[in-house]
PDB file of N, CA and C in Angstrom:
ATOM      1  N   THR A  18       0.822  -1.192   0.000  1.00  0.00           N
ATOM      2  CA  THR A  18       0.000   0.000   0.000  1.00  0.00           C
ATOM      3  C   THR A  18       0.861   1.249   0.000  1.00  0.00           C
ATOM      4  N   GLN A  19       1.877   1.248   0.843  1.00  0.00           N
ATOM      5  CA  GLN A  19       2.731   2.435   0.923  1.00  0.00           C
ATOM      6  C   GLN A  19       3.461   2.661  -0.390  1.00  0.00           C
ATOM      7  N   HIS A  20       3.893   1.576  -1.035  1.00  0.00           N
ATOM      8  CA  HIS A  20       4.576   1.707  -2.320  1.00  0.00           C
ATOM      9  C   HIS A  20       3.636   2.310  -3.374  1.00  0.00           C
ATOM     10  N   LEU A  21       2.385   1.882  -3.384  1.00  0.00           N
ATOM     11  CA  LEU A  21       1.414   2.452  -4.326  1.00  0.00           C
ATOM     12  C   LEU A  21       1.255   3.948  -4.084  1.00  0.00           C
ATOM     13  N   ALA A  22       1.164   4.322  -2.829  1.00  0.00           N
ATOM     14  CA  ALA A  22       0.994   5.734  -2.491  1.00  0.00           C
ATOM     15  C   ALA A  22       2.246   6.545  -2.838  1.00  0.00           C
ATOM     16  N   ASP A  23       3.421   5.976  -2.562  1.00  0.00           N
ATOM     17  CA  ASP A  23       4.671   6.706  -2.796  1.00  0.00           C
ATOM     18  C   ASP A  23       5.044   6.802  -4.267  1.00  0.00           C
ATOM     19  N   SER A  24       4.910   5.685  -4.999  1.00  0.00           N
ATOM     20  CA  SER A  24       5.394   5.646  -6.385  1.00  0.00           C
ATOM     21  C   SER A  24       4.365   6.109  -7.402  1.00  0.00           C
ATOM     22  N   GLY A  25       3.085   5.895  -7.101  1.00  0.00           N
ATOM     23  CA  GLY A  25       2.042   6.221  -8.073  1.00  0.00           C
ATOM     24  C   GLY A  25       2.007   5.261  -9.249  1.00  0.00           C
ATOM     25  N   ARG A  26       2.640   4.074  -9.081  1.00  0.00           N
ATOM     26  CA  ARG A  26       2.692   3.105 -10.174  1.00  0.00           C
ATOM     27  C   ARG A  26       2.326   1.714  -9.677  1.00  0.00           C
ATOM     28  N   ALA A  27       1.756   0.918 -10.600  1.00  0.00           N
ATOM     29  CA  ALA A  27       1.449  -0.484 -10.319  1.00  0.00           C
ATOM     30  C   ALA A  27       1.393  -1.231 -11.643  1.00  0.00           C
ATOM     31  N   SER A  28       1.466  -2.536 -11.552  1.00  0.00           N
ATOM     32  CA  SER A  28       1.274  -3.393 -12.712  1.00  0.00           C
ATOM     33  C   SER A  28       0.184  -4.387 -12.394  1.00  0.00           C
ATOM     34  N   VAL A  29      -0.565  -4.767 -13.417  1.00  0.00           N
ATOM     35  CA  VAL A  29      -1.638  -5.739 -13.282  1.00  0.00           C
ATOM     36  C   VAL A  29      -1.368  -6.848 -14.288  1.00  0.00           C
ATOM     37  N   LEU A  30      -1.489  -8.103 -13.861  1.00  0.00           N
ATOM     38  CA  LEU A  30      -1.282  -9.239 -14.744  1.00  0.00           C
ATOM     39  C   LEU A  30      -2.476 -10.170 -14.657  1.00  0.00           C
ATOM     40  N   LEU A  31      -3.076 -10.459 -15.804  1.00  0.00           N
ATOM     41  CA  LEU A  31      -4.169 -11.423 -15.908  1.00  0.00           C
ATOM     42  C   LEU A  31      -3.671 -12.547 -16.804  1.00  0.00           C
ATOM     43  N   MET A  32      -3.819 -13.791 -16.353  1.00  0.00           N
ATOM     44  CA  MET A  32      -3.349 -14.887 -17.190  1.00  0.00           C
ATOM     45  C   MET A  32      -4.244 -16.106 -17.067  1.00  0.00           C
ATOM     46  N   VAL A  33      -4.186 -16.922 -18.117  1.00  0.00           N
ATOM     47  CA  VAL A  33      -4.961 -18.153 -18.167  1.00  0.00           C
ATOM     48  C   VAL A  33      -4.448 -19.097 -17.078  1.00  0.00           C
ATOM     49  N   ASP A  34      -5.349 -19.790 -16.444  1.00  0.00           N
ATOM     50  CA  ASP A  34      -5.002 -20.762 -15.414  1.00  0.00           C
ATOM     51  C   ASP A  34      -4.126 -21.862 -16.007  1.00  0.00           C
ATOM     52  N   GLU A  35      -3.145 -22.305 -15.236  1.00  0.00           N
ATOM     53  CA  GLU A  35      -2.262 -23.377 -15.691  1.00  0.00           C
ATOM     54  C   GLU A  35      -3.051 -24.604 -16.125  1.00  0.00           C
ATOM     55  N   ALA A  36      -4.098 -24.938 -15.389  1.00  0.00           N
ATOM     56  CA  ALA A  36      -4.888 -26.135 -15.687  1.00  0.00           C
ATOM     57  C   ALA A  36      -5.597 -26.034 -17.034  1.00  0.00           C
ATOM     58  N   ASP A  37      -5.814 -24.819 -17.519  1.00  0.00           N
ATOM     59  CA  ASP A  37      -6.524 -24.613 -18.782  1.00  0.00           C
ATOM     60  C   ASP A  37      -5.584 -24.324 -19.947  1.00  0.00           C
ATOM     61  N   SER A  38      -4.286 -24.489 -19.738  1.00  0.00           N
ATOM     62  CA  SER A  38      -3.321 -24.160 -20.766  1.00  0.00           C
ATOM     63  C   SER A  38      -2.503 -25.396 -21.142  1.00  0.00           C
ATOM     64  N   PRO A  39      -2.503 -25.760 -22.431  1.00  0.00           N
ATOM     65  CA  PRO A  39      -1.734 -26.937 -22.834  1.00  0.00           C
ATOM     66  C   PRO A  39      -0.219 -26.735 -22.692  1.00  0.00           C
ATOM     67  N   GLN A  40       0.256 -25.511 -22.760  1.00  0.00           N
ATOM     68  CA  GLN A  40       1.678 -25.216 -22.636  1.00  0.00           C
ATOM     69  C   GLN A  40       1.835 -24.072 -21.630  1.00  0.00           C
ATOM     70  N   ILE A  41       2.357 -24.420 -20.451  1.00  0.00           N
ATOM     71  CA  ILE A  41       2.435 -23.443 -19.360  1.00  0.00           C
ATOM     72  C   ILE A  41       3.253 -22.210 -19.724  1.00  0.00           C
ATOM     73  N   PHE A  42       4.297 -22.360 -20.558  1.00  0.00           N
ATOM     74  CA  PHE A  42       5.156 -21.228 -20.901  1.00  0.00           C
ATOM     75  C   PHE A  42       4.559 -20.357 -22.004  1.00  0.00           C
ATOM     76  N   ALA A  43       3.490 -20.820 -22.609  1.00  0.00           N
ATOM     77  CA  ALA A  43       2.846 -20.046 -23.674  1.00  0.00           C
ATOM     78  C   ALA A  43       1.436 -19.624 -23.273  1.00  0.00           C
ATOM     79  N   ARG A  44       1.194 -19.541 -21.979  1.00  0.00           N
ATOM     80  CA  ARG A  44      -0.143 -19.145 -21.521  1.00  0.00           C
ATOM     81  C   ARG A  44      -0.496 -17.752 -22.020  1.00  0.00           C
ATOM     82  N   GLN A  45      -1.744 -17.582 -22.377  1.00  0.00           N
ATOM     83  CA  GLN A  45      -2.203 -16.245 -22.732  1.00  0.00           C
ATOM     84  C   GLN A  45      -2.168 -15.380 -21.481  1.00  0.00           C
ATOM     85  N   ARG A  46      -1.710 -14.130 -21.675  1.00  0.00           N
ATOM     86  CA  ARG A  46      -1.635 -13.213 -20.541  1.00  0.00           C
ATOM     87  C   ARG A  46      -1.730 -11.771 -21.026  1.00  0.00           C
ATOM     88  N   LEU A  47      -2.253 -10.950 -20.164  1.00  0.00           N
ATOM     89  CA  LEU A  47      -2.421  -9.528 -20.442  1.00  0.00           C
ATOM     90  C   LEU A  47      -1.870  -8.762 -19.252  1.00  0.00           C
ATOM     91  N   SER A  48      -0.961  -7.850 -19.520  1.00  0.00           N
ATOM     92  CA  SER A  48      -0.407  -7.038 -18.438  1.00  0.00           C
ATOM     93  C   SER A  48      -0.609  -5.564 -18.761  1.00  0.00           C
ATOM     94  N   TYR A  49      -0.813  -4.805 -17.716  1.00  0.00           N
ATOM     95  CA  TYR A  49      -0.970  -3.360 -17.841  1.00  0.00           C
ATOM     96  C   TYR A  49      -0.010  -2.669 -16.870  1.00  0.00           C
ATOM     97  N   ASP A  50       0.610  -1.599 -17.336  1.00  0.00           N
ATOM     98  CA  ASP A  50       1.293  -0.654 -16.462  1.00  0.00           C
ATOM     99  C   ASP A  50       0.250   0.394 -16.102  1.00  0.00           C
ATOM    100  N   CYS A  51       0.184   0.755 -14.836  1.00  0.00           N
ATOM    101  CA  CYS A  51      -0.868   1.674 -14.376  1.00  0.00           C
ATOM    102  C   CYS A  51      -0.295   2.816 -13.540  1.00  0.00           C
ATOM    103  N   GLN A  52      -0.978   3.932 -13.619  1.00  0.00           N
ATOM    104  CA  GLN A  52      -0.784   5.023 -12.671  1.00  0.00           C
ATOM    105  C   GLN A  52      -1.774   4.780 -11.542  1.00  0.00           C
ATOM    106  N   THR A  53      -1.353   5.067 -10.327  1.00  0.00           N
ATOM    107  CA  THR A  53      -2.250   4.885  -9.191  1.00  0.00           C
ATOM    108  C   THR A  53      -2.581   6.231  -8.560  1.00  0.00           C
ATOM    109  N   SER A  54      -3.779   6.317  -8.047  1.00  0.00           N
ATOM    110  CA  SER A  54      -4.162   7.498  -7.275  1.00  0.00           C
ATOM    111  C   SER A  54      -5.028   7.044  -6.106  1.00  0.00           C
ATOM    112  N   LEU A  55      -4.749   7.600  -4.961  1.00  0.00           N
ATOM    113  CA  LEU A  55      -5.478   7.265  -3.747  1.00  0.00           C
ATOM    114  C   LEU A  55      -6.850   7.930  -3.768  1.00  0.00           C
ATOM    115  N   ILE A  56      -7.859   7.154  -3.458  1.00  0.00           N
ATOM    116  CA  ILE A  56      -9.210   7.704  -3.310  1.00  0.00           C
ATOM    117  C   ILE A  56      -9.426   7.904  -1.812  1.00  0.00           C
ATOM    118  N   GLU A  57      -9.463   9.156  -1.419  1.00  0.00           N
ATOM    119  CA  GLU A  57      -9.604   9.492   0.004  1.00  0.00           C
ATOM    120  C   GLU A  57     -11.047   9.268   0.457  1.00  0.00           C
ATOM    121  N   ARG A  58     -11.201   9.032   1.739  1.00  0.00           N
ATOM    122  CA  ARG A  58     -12.529   8.771   2.307  1.00  0.00           C
ATOM    123  C   ARG A  58     -13.499   9.937   2.118  1.00  0.00           C
ATOM    124  N   ASP A  59     -12.983  11.153   2.015  1.00  0.00           N
ATOM    125  CA  ASP A  59     -13.874  12.304   1.863  1.00  0.00           C
ATOM    126  C   ASP A  59     -14.191  12.623   0.399  1.00  0.00           C
ATOM    127  N   GLN A  60     -13.655  11.838  -0.528  1.00  0.00           N
ATOM    128  CA  GLN A  60     -13.961  12.068  -1.940  1.00  0.00           C
ATOM    129  C   GLN A  60     -15.333  11.480  -2.275  1.00  0.00           C
ATOM    130  N   PRO A  61     -16.054  12.098  -3.207  1.00  0.00           N
ATOM    131  CA  PRO A  61     -17.418  11.652  -3.495  1.00  0.00           C
ATOM    132  C   PRO A  61     -17.525  10.216  -3.992  1.00  0.00           C
ATOM    133  N   GLN A  62     -16.496   9.688  -4.637  1.00  0.00           N
ATOM    134  CA  GLN A  62     -16.601   8.327  -5.182  1.00  0.00           C
ATOM    135  C   GLN A  62     -16.344   7.242  -4.139  1.00  0.00           C
ATOM    136  N   TRP A  63     -15.818   7.597  -2.952  1.00  0.00           N
ATOM    137  CA  TRP A  63     -15.486   6.600  -1.929  1.00  0.00           C
ATOM    138  C   TRP A  63     -16.690   5.718  -1.577  1.00  0.00           C
ATOM    139  N   SER A  64     -17.787   6.304  -1.142  1.00  0.00           N
ATOM    140  CA  SER A  64     -18.942   5.513  -0.688  1.00  0.00           C
ATOM    141  C   SER A  64     -19.579   4.687  -1.798  1.00  0.00           C
ATOM    142  N   PRO A  65     -19.832   5.257  -2.991  1.00  0.00           N
ATOM    143  CA  PRO A  65     -20.423   4.418  -4.045  1.00  0.00           C
ATOM    144  C   PRO A  65     -19.526   3.239  -4.439  1.00  0.00           C
ATOM    145  N   LEU A  66     -18.218   3.449  -4.453  1.00  0.00           N
ATOM    146  CA  LEU A  66     -17.323   2.342  -4.788  1.00  0.00           C
ATOM    147  C   LEU A  66     -17.358   1.252  -3.717  1.00  0.00           C
ATOM    148  N   LEU A  67     -17.339   1.669  -2.452  1.00  0.00           N
ATOM    149  CA  LEU A  67     -17.413   0.683  -1.376  1.00  0.00           C
ATOM    150  C   LEU A  67     -18.758  -0.032  -1.369  1.00  0.00           C
ATOM    151  N   ASP A  68     -19.821   0.664  -1.757  1.00  0.00           N
ATOM    152  CA  ASP A  68     -21.131   0.012  -1.889  1.00  0.00           C
ATOM    153  C   ASP A  68     -21.073  -1.083  -2.955  1.00  0.00           C
ATOM    154  N   GLN A  69     -20.418  -0.796  -4.080  1.00  0.00           N
ATOM    155  CA  GLN A  69     -20.272  -1.803  -5.137  1.00  0.00           C
ATOM    156  C   GLN A  69     -19.441  -2.991  -4.652  1.00  0.00           C
ATOM    157  N   PHE A  70     -18.372  -2.700  -3.912  1.00  0.00           N
ATOM    158  CA  PHE A  70     -17.566  -3.779  -3.346  1.00  0.00           C
ATOM    159  C   PHE A  70     -18.420  -4.642  -2.412  1.00  0.00           C
ATOM    160  N   GLN A  71     -19.243  -4.003  -1.601  1.00  0.00           N
ATOM    161  CA  GLN A  71     -20.061  -4.755  -0.655  1.00  0.00           C
ATOM    162  C   GLN A  71     -21.069  -5.643  -1.379  1.00  0.00           C
ATOM    163  N   GLN A  72     -21.657  -5.148  -2.456  1.00  0.00           N
ATOM    164  CA  GLN A  72     -22.583  -5.969  -3.229  1.00  0.00           C
ATOM    165  C   GLN A  72     -21.891  -7.220  -3.764  1.00  0.00           C
ATOM    166  N   ARG A  73     -20.644  -7.063  -4.156  1.00  0.00           N
ATOM    167  CA  ARG A  73     -19.918  -8.187  -4.741  1.00  0.00           C
ATOM    168  C   ARG A  73     -19.299  -9.116  -3.699  1.00  0.00           C
ATOM    169  N   PHE A  74     -18.710  -8.546  -2.635  1.00  0.00           N
ATOM    170  CA  PHE A  74     -17.926  -9.338  -1.698  1.00  0.00           C
ATOM    171  C   PHE A  74     -18.579  -9.536  -0.336  1.00  0.00           C
ATOM    172  N   GLY A  75     -19.713  -8.891  -0.112  1.00  0.00           N
ATOM    173  CA  GLY A  75     -20.453  -9.142   1.116  1.00  0.00           C
ATOM    174  C   GLY A  75     -20.031  -8.283   2.299  1.00  0.00           C
ATOM    175  N   ASN A  76     -20.384  -8.766   3.485  1.00  0.00           N
ATOM    176  CA  ASN A  76     -20.262  -7.975   4.707  1.00  0.00           C
ATOM    177  C   ASN A  76     -18.830  -7.697   5.155  1.00  0.00           C
ATOM    178  N   ILE A  77     -17.846  -8.391   4.616  1.00  0.00           N
ATOM    179  CA  ILE A  77     -16.459  -8.088   4.985  1.00  0.00           C
ATOM    180  C   ILE A  77     -16.131  -6.628   4.663  1.00  0.00           C
ATOM    181  N   ILE A  78     -16.805  -6.060   3.673  1.00  0.00           N
ATOM    182  CA  ILE A  78     -16.550  -4.665   3.294  1.00  0.00           C
ATOM    183  C   ILE A  78     -17.010  -3.720   4.400  1.00  0.00           C
ATOM    184  N   THR A  79     -18.038  -4.091   5.141  1.00  0.00           N
ATOM    185  CA  THR A  79     -18.465  -3.280   6.281  1.00  0.00           C
ATOM    186  C   THR A  79     -17.329  -3.159   7.285  1.00  0.00           C
ATOM    187  N   VAL A  80     -16.629  -4.250   7.509  1.00  0.00           N
ATOM    188  CA  VAL A  80     -15.489  -4.242   8.432  1.00  0.00           C
ATOM    189  C   VAL A  80     -14.359  -3.391   7.855  1.00  0.00           C
ATOM    190  N   LEU A  81     -14.021  -3.612   6.581  1.00  0.00           N
ATOM    191  CA  LEU A  81     -12.920  -2.877   5.962  1.00  0.00           C
ATOM    192  C   LEU A  81     -13.182  -1.376   5.924  1.00  0.00           C
ATOM    193  N   ARG A  82     -14.407  -1.004   5.670  1.00  0.00           N
ATOM    194  CA  ARG A  82     -14.789   0.410   5.604  1.00  0.00           C
ATOM    195  C   ARG A  82     -14.399   1.174   6.859  1.00  0.00           C
ATOM    196  N   ASP A  83     -14.508   0.499   7.998  1.00  0.00           N
ATOM    197  CA  ASP A  83     -14.247   1.151   9.283  1.00  0.00           C
ATOM    198  C   ASP A  83     -12.785   1.095   9.718  1.00  0.00           C
ATOM    199  N   LEU A  84     -11.969   0.304   9.040  1.00  0.00           N
ATOM    200  CA  LEU A  84     -10.553   0.222   9.408  1.00  0.00           C
ATOM    201  C   LEU A  84      -9.820   1.444   8.864  1.00  0.00           C
ATOM    202  N   GLN A  85      -9.150   2.160   9.739  1.00  0.00           N
ATOM    203  CA  GLN A  85      -8.480   3.393   9.330  1.00  0.00           C
ATOM    204  C   GLN A  85      -7.308   3.152   8.387  1.00  0.00           C
ATOM    205  N   ASP A  86      -6.748   1.934   8.385  1.00  0.00           N
ATOM    206  CA  ASP A  86      -5.627   1.672   7.494  1.00  0.00           C
ATOM    207  C   ASP A  86      -6.070   1.062   6.160  1.00  0.00           C
ATOM    208  N   PHE A  87      -7.386   0.919   5.957  1.00  0.00           N
ATOM    209  CA  PHE A  87      -7.880   0.445   4.662  1.00  0.00           C
ATOM    210  C   PHE A  87      -7.863   1.616   3.691  1.00  0.00           C
ATOM    211  N   ARG A  88      -7.198   1.414   2.557  1.00  0.00           N
ATOM    212  CA  ARG A  88      -7.066   2.480   1.560  1.00  0.00           C
ATOM    213  C   ARG A  88      -7.539   1.955   0.219  1.00  0.00           C
ATOM    214  N   LEU A  89      -8.093   2.840  -0.569  1.00  0.00           N
ATOM    215  CA  LEU A  89      -8.651   2.489  -1.873  1.00  0.00           C
ATOM    216  C   LEU A  89      -7.897   3.263  -2.948  1.00  0.00           C
ATOM    217  N   PHE A  90      -7.428   2.537  -3.964  1.00  0.00           N
ATOM    218  CA  PHE A  90      -6.672   3.154  -5.047  1.00  0.00           C
ATOM    219  C   PHE A  90      -7.402   2.976  -6.366  1.00  0.00           C
ATOM    220  N   CYS A  91      -7.261   3.961  -7.218  1.00  0.00           N
ATOM    221  CA  CYS A  91      -7.725   3.895  -8.596  1.00  0.00           C
ATOM    222  C   CYS A  91      -6.511   3.542  -9.455  1.00  0.00           C
ATOM    223  N   LEU A  92      -6.626   2.513 -10.282  1.00  0.00           N
ATOM    224  CA  LEU A  92      -5.566   2.131 -11.206  1.00  0.00           C
ATOM    225  C   LEU A  92      -5.977   2.554 -12.610  1.00  0.00           C
ATOM    226  N   THR A  93      -5.148   3.363 -13.248  1.00  0.00           N
ATOM    227  CA  THR A  93      -5.419   3.844 -14.599  1.00  0.00           C
ATOM    228  C   THR A  93      -4.364   3.276 -15.544  1.00  0.00           C
ATOM    229  N   PRO A  94      -4.759   2.342 -16.430  1.00  0.00           N
ATOM    230  CA  PRO A  94      -3.777   1.756 -17.348  1.00  0.00           C
ATOM    231  C   PRO A  94      -3.180   2.811 -18.280  1.00  0.00           C
ATOM    232  N   THR A  95      -1.850   2.724 -18.469  1.00  0.00           N
ATOM    233  CA  THR A  95      -1.148   3.634 -19.369  1.00  0.00           C
ATOM    234  C   THR A  95      -0.498   2.898 -20.533  1.00  0.00           C
ATOM    235  N   ALA A  96      -0.275   1.613 -20.389  1.00  0.00           N
ATOM    236  CA  ALA A  96       0.324   0.790 -21.447  1.00  0.00           C
ATOM    237  C   ALA A  96      -0.001  -0.661 -21.135  1.00  0.00           C
ATOM    238  N   GLY A  97       0.100  -1.499 -22.147  1.00  0.00           N
ATOM    239  CA  GLY A  97      -0.197  -2.902 -21.915  1.00  0.00           C
ATOM    240  C   GLY A  97       0.458  -3.807 -22.932  1.00  0.00           C
ATOM    241  N   ARG A  98       0.426  -5.103 -22.612  1.00  0.00           N
ATOM    242  CA  ARG A  98       0.999  -6.132 -23.474  1.00  0.00           C
ATOM    243  C   ARG A  98       0.109  -7.359 -23.407  1.00  0.00           C
ATOM    244  N   PHE A  99      -0.256  -7.895 -24.575  1.00  0.00           N
ATOM    245  CA  PHE A  99      -1.074  -9.103 -24.655  1.00  0.00           C
ATOM    246  C   PHE A  99      -0.260 -10.181 -25.346  1.00  0.00           C
ATOM    247  N   VAL A 100      -0.031 -11.290 -24.643  1.00  0.00           N
ATOM    248  CA  VAL A 100       0.721 -12.410 -25.194  1.00  0.00           C
ATOM    249  C   VAL A 100      -0.275 -13.541 -25.452  1.00  0.00           C
ATOM    250  N   MET A 101      -0.356 -13.928 -26.726  1.00  0.00           N
ATOM    251  CA  MET A 101      -1.283 -14.995 -27.113  1.00  0.00           C
ATOM    252  C   MET A 101      -0.593 -16.357 -27.109  1.00  0.00           C
ATOM    253  N   GLY A 102       0.734 -16.359 -27.115  1.00  0.00           N
ATOM    254  CA  GLY A 102       1.508 -17.597 -27.136  1.00  0.00           C
ATOM    255  C   GLY A 102       2.888 -17.311 -27.686  1.00  0.00           C
ATOM    256  N   PHE A 103       3.629 -18.355 -27.993  1.00  0.00           N
ATOM    257  CA  PHE A 103       4.973 -18.181 -28.539  1.00  0.00           C
ATOM    258  C   PHE A 103       4.923 -17.372 -29.823  1.00  0.00           C
ATOM    259  N   GLY A 104       5.741 -16.334 -29.903  1.00  0.00           N
ATOM    260  CA  GLY A 104       5.831 -15.516 -31.111  1.00  0.00           C
ATOM    261  C   GLY A 104       4.606 -14.673 -31.404  1.00  0.00           C
ATOM    262  N   ALA A 105       3.722 -14.541 -30.452  1.00  0.00           N
ATOM    263  CA  ALA A 105       2.487 -13.781 -30.668  1.00  0.00           C
ATOM    264  C   ALA A 105       2.255 -12.822 -29.508  1.00  0.00           C
ATOM    265  N   ALA A 106       3.057 -11.765 -29.489  1.00  0.00           N
ATOM    266  CA  ALA A 106       2.940 -10.761 -28.431  1.00  0.00           C
ATOM    267  C   ALA A 106       2.609  -9.418 -29.064  1.00  0.00           C
ATOM    268  N   TYR A 107       1.654  -8.722 -28.475  1.00  0.00           N
ATOM    269  CA  TYR A 107       1.187  -7.453 -29.016  1.00  0.00           C
ATOM    270  C   TYR A 107       1.186  -6.403 -27.928  1.00  0.00           C
ATOM    271  N   SER A 108       1.506  -5.190 -28.308  1.00  0.00           N
ATOM    272  CA  SER A 108       1.334  -4.062 -27.394  1.00  0.00           C
ATOM    273  C   SER A 108      -0.124  -3.636 -27.437  1.00  0.00           C
ATOM    274  N   VAL A 109      -0.588  -3.121 -26.327  1.00  0.00           N
ATOM    275  CA  VAL A 109      -1.937  -2.558 -26.259  1.00  0.00           C
ATOM    276  C   VAL A 109      -1.801  -1.082 -26.597  1.00  0.00           C
ATOM    277  N   ASP A 110      -2.658  -0.608 -27.472  1.00  0.00           N
ATOM    278  CA  ASP A 110      -2.629   0.794 -27.886  1.00  0.00           C
ATOM    279  C   ASP A 110      -2.902   1.682 -26.671  1.00  0.00           C
ATOM    280  N   PRO A 111      -1.946   2.531 -26.268  1.00  0.00           N
ATOM    281  CA  PRO A 111      -2.166   3.365 -25.079  1.00  0.00           C
ATOM    282  C   PRO A 111      -3.288   4.386 -25.268  1.00  0.00           C
ATOM    283  N   GLN A 112      -3.652   4.680 -26.513  1.00  0.00           N
ATOM    284  CA  GLN A 112      -4.747   5.618 -26.774  1.00  0.00           C
ATOM    285  C   GLN A 112      -6.112   4.925 -26.762  1.00  0.00           C
ATOM    286  N   ASP A 113      -6.109   3.596 -26.952  1.00  0.00           N
ATOM    287  CA  ASP A 113      -7.347   2.813 -26.962  1.00  0.00           C
ATOM    288  C   ASP A 113      -7.022   1.427 -26.433  1.00  0.00           C
ATOM    289  N   LEU A 114      -7.256   1.210 -25.154  1.00  0.00           N
ATOM    290  CA  LEU A 114      -6.853  -0.028 -24.489  1.00  0.00           C
ATOM    291  C   LEU A 114      -7.614  -1.252 -24.987  1.00  0.00           C
ATOM    292  N   HIS A 115      -8.561  -1.069 -25.898  1.00  0.00           N
ATOM    293  CA  HIS A 115      -9.280  -2.188 -26.500  1.00  0.00           C
ATOM    294  C   HIS A 115      -8.636  -2.637 -27.802  1.00  0.00           C
ATOM    295  N   GLN A 116      -7.592  -1.945 -28.246  1.00  0.00           N
ATOM    296  CA  GLN A 116      -6.956  -2.240 -29.528  1.00  0.00           C
ATOM    297  C   GLN A 116      -5.527  -2.746 -29.329  1.00  0.00           C
ATOM    298  N   LEU A 117      -5.158  -3.733 -30.154  1.00  0.00           N
ATOM    299  CA  LEU A 117      -3.793  -4.243 -30.144  1.00  0.00           C
ATOM    300  C   LEU A 117      -3.025  -3.629 -31.298  1.00  0.00           C
ATOM    301  N   LEU A 118      -1.751  -3.387 -31.081  1.00  0.00           N
ATOM    302  CA  LEU A 118      -0.877  -2.857 -32.119  1.00  0.00           C
ATOM    303  C   LEU A 118      -0.124  -4.012 -32.755  1.00  0.00           C
ATOM    304  N   PRO A 119       0.127  -3.936 -34.066  1.00  0.00           N
ATOM    305  CA  PRO A 119       0.857  -5.017 -34.719  1.00  0.00           C
ATOM    306  C   PRO A 119       2.262  -5.154 -34.127  1.00  0.00           C
ATOM    307  N   PRO A 120       2.792  -6.392 -34.128  1.00  0.00           N
ATOM    308  CA  PRO A 120       4.138  -6.580 -33.592  1.00  0.00           C
ATOM    309  C   PRO A 120       5.155  -5.755 -34.369  1.00  0.00           C
ATOM    310  N   GLN A 121       6.146  -5.267 -33.655  1.00  0.00           N
ATOM    311  CA  GLN A 121       7.217  -4.494 -34.270  1.00  0.00           C
ATOM    312  C   GLN A 121       8.397  -5.422 -34.514  1.00  0.00           C
ATOM    313  N   PRO A 122       9.063  -5.295 -35.678  1.00  0.00           N
ATOM    314  CA  PRO A 122      10.245  -6.130 -35.914  1.00  0.00           C
ATOM    315  C   PRO A 122      11.348  -5.777 -34.917  1.00  0.00           C
ATOM    316  N   PRO A 123      12.180  -6.775 -34.552  1.00  0.00           N
ATOM    317  CA  PRO A 123      13.269  -6.495 -33.609  1.00  0.00           C
ATOM    318  C   PRO A 123      14.220  -5.444 -34.178  1.00  0.00           C
ATOM    319  N   THR A 124      14.779  -4.648 -33.289  1.00  0.00           N
ATOM    320  CA  THR A 124      15.728  -3.614 -33.742  1.00  0.00           C
ATOM    321  C   THR A 124      17.154  -4.059 -33.543  1.00  0.00           C
TER     322      THR A 124
END
């Protein structure tokens, strides 16, 4: 948490489960580099976001809401990489995170 607050950076990695991948080293995966920003308790989005968390995760959020060391961060993707398998890696368009950019030849 302190690193997120101090650096303002994080990475997110989503990947196919090992059990669902015929080749563990070629698993599909998507990674994002993100900027982080702390959402303070007095900001207008704090309560609606925690309400959404509570709907999804249940009453544990009631407990977390009251803990003074519980902090909420917004992650904003700035770049990404999608690996479909061996020899199939694409950058995510930083202007449109729904679009992949064609592979670039090695330099």
